[in-house]
C-alpha positions in Angstrom: 2.8 228.7 249.5 4.7 227.3 252.4 6.7 224.2 252.4 6.8 221.4 254.9 9.6 218.8 255.4 8.7 215.1 255.3 10.6 212.3 256.8 12.3 211.2 253.6 14.0 214.5 252.8 11.4 215.7 250.2 9.5 218.9 250.8 5.8 219.2 250.1 3.8 222.4 249.9 1.0 223.0 252.4 -2.4 223.2 250.9 -4.8 226.0 251.5 -6.9 223.9 253.9 -3.9 223.1 256.0 -2.8 226.7 256.1 -6.3 227.8 257.2 -6.4 225.1 259.9 -3.0 226.1 261.2 -3.9 229.8 261.1 -7.1 229.1 263.1 -5.1 227.3 265.8 -2.5 230.1 265.9 -5.2 232.8 266.2 -6.9 230.8 268.9 -3.7 230.6 270.9 -2.9 234.3 270.6 -6.5 235.2 271.4 -6.2 233.3 274.6 -2.8 235.0 275.4 -4.4 238.4 274.9 -7.5 237.6 276.9 -5.6 236.0 279.8 -3.1 238.9 279.9 -5.8 241.6 280.0 -7.9 239.7 282.6 -5.0 238.9 284.9 -3.7 242.4 284.7 -7.1 244.0 285.4 -7.9 241.6 288.4 -4.5 241.9 290.1 -4.3 245.7 289.5 -7.8 246.1 291.0 -6.6 244.5 294.2 -3.2 246.3 294.2 -4.7 249.7 293.4 -4.0 251.8 290.4 -3.0 255.3 289.4 -3.4 257.3 286.2 -0.1 255.9 285.1 -1.4 252.3 285.5 -4.6 253.3 283.6 -2.6 254.9 280.8 -0.2 252.0 280.5 -3.0 249.4 280.6 -4.9 251.2 277.9 -1.7 251.4 275.8 -1.0 247.7 276.3 -4.6 246.7 275.5 -4.5 248.8 272.3 -1.3 247.3 271.2 -2.5 243.8 271.9 -5.8 244.3 270.1 -4.2 246.0 267.1 -1.5 243.4 266.7 -4.1 240.6 267.0 -6.3 242.3 264.5 -3.4 242.6 262.0 -2.7 238.9 262.4 -6.3 237.9 261.8 -6.4 240.2 258.8 -3.3 238.6 257.4 -4.8 235.2 258.0 -8.1 236.2 256.3 -6.0 237.2 253.3 -4.5 233.8 253.0 -1.1 234.5 254.6 0.5 231.6 256.5 0.9 232.9 260.1 3.4 230.1 260.9 5.7 230.9 258.0 9.3 231.7 259.1 10.7 235.1 258.3 7.5 236.9 257.5 5.9 240.0 258.9 3.7 237.8 261.0 6.7 236.7 263.0 7.2 240.3 264.1 3.5 240.7 264.9 3.7 237.5 267.1 6.9 238.9 268.8 5.2 242.2 269.5 2.2 240.5 271.0 4.2 238.2 273.2 6.6 241.0 274.4 3.6 243.2 275.2 1.8 240.4 277.1 5.0 239.6 279.0 5.7 243.2 279.9 2.1 243.7 281.0 2.3 240.7 283.4 5.8 241.7 284.7 4.6 245.2 285.4 2.4 243.8 288.1 5.6 243.2 290.1 7.2 246.5 289.4 6.3 249.6 287.4 9.9 249.7 286.1 9.1 246.6 284.0 7.3 248.9 281.6 10.7 250.0 280.4 11.2 246.5 278.9 8.6 247.5 276.3 11.3 249.7 274.8 12.8 246.5 273.3 10.3 246.7 270.5 11.2 250.1 269.1 14.9 249.5 269.7 14.8 246.3 267.7 12.9 248.1 264.9 15.6 250.8 264.9 18.3 248.2 264.7 16.6 246.5 261.8 16.1 249.9 260.1 19.8 250.8 260.6 21.2 247.4 259.4 18.8 246.9 256.6 18.3 250.4 255.1 20.3 253.3 256.6 23.8 251.8 257.0 23.9 250.2 253.5 22.6 253.4 252.0 25.1 255.6 253.8 28.2 253.4 253.6 27.6 252.0 250.1 30.7 252.4 247.9 30.3 254.8 245.0 29.4 253.1 241.7 32.5 252.8 239.5 32.4 254.3 236.0 33.6 252.0 233.2 37.0 252.9 231.9 35.8 253.4 228.4 32.8 255.6 229.3 31.9 257.8 226.4 34.5 256.2 224.1 34.2 253.4 221.6 36.6 250.5 221.6 39.0 252.2 219.2 40.2 254.8 221.7 39.9 258.6 221.4 41.2 258.7 217.8 38.5 256.5 216.5 35.9 258.6 218.3 37.3 261.8 216.7 37.3 260.2 213.2 33.7 259.1 213.6 32.7 262.6 214.7 34.5 264.2 211.7 32.8 261.7 209.3 29.4 262.6 210.8 30.0 266.3 210.2 31.0 265.7 206.5 28.0 263.4 205.7 25.5 266.2 205.4 27.6 268.7 203.6 30.4 268.9 201.1 34.1 268.0 201.4 35.2 271.6 201.4 36.5 271.7 197.9 33.2 272.3 196.3 32.7 268.7 195.4 29.8 266.6 196.6 30.6 263.9 199.2 31.2 260.5 197.8 32.2 257.2 199.2 35.7 257.6 197.7 36.3 261.0 199.0 36.3 260.6 202.8 38.9 262.7 204.5 
């Protein structure tokens, strides 16, 4: 459940109805972004002319936009707050907006499609800083100084081992083991 700040410094949680209403507004906004991007690109590209490269890139952009929007709407249907900071939906919104921006900018120059590489580069940076680097450069776990020994040092450990050997058998002199005959 997400929290919301009130004017008096207290935080109150958002109710399910508020989350659904906010999600509906968010989805409406991003649906209009996706629709406007695809329509503007198709109309302008129609007048400018297109090649197989433009067809391939527009299909890639349309697929990315529709899959990202679909993931956001699935998350909203599951009850996730799309406006919550720091969640996976923030990344989905960023992917959608970067893709829409790159698609519109590509109308001015085909080299603007290279800006789309920001998304996988950012993902690789997050992967490196969050998983790979800490895993590779993590210090080796230190073993405790008394690993395998009791608090009495090595002599106490040897005595306990000797006593365990003598518990099941005899003392060596043909006499049965007793509590007074511990050697």
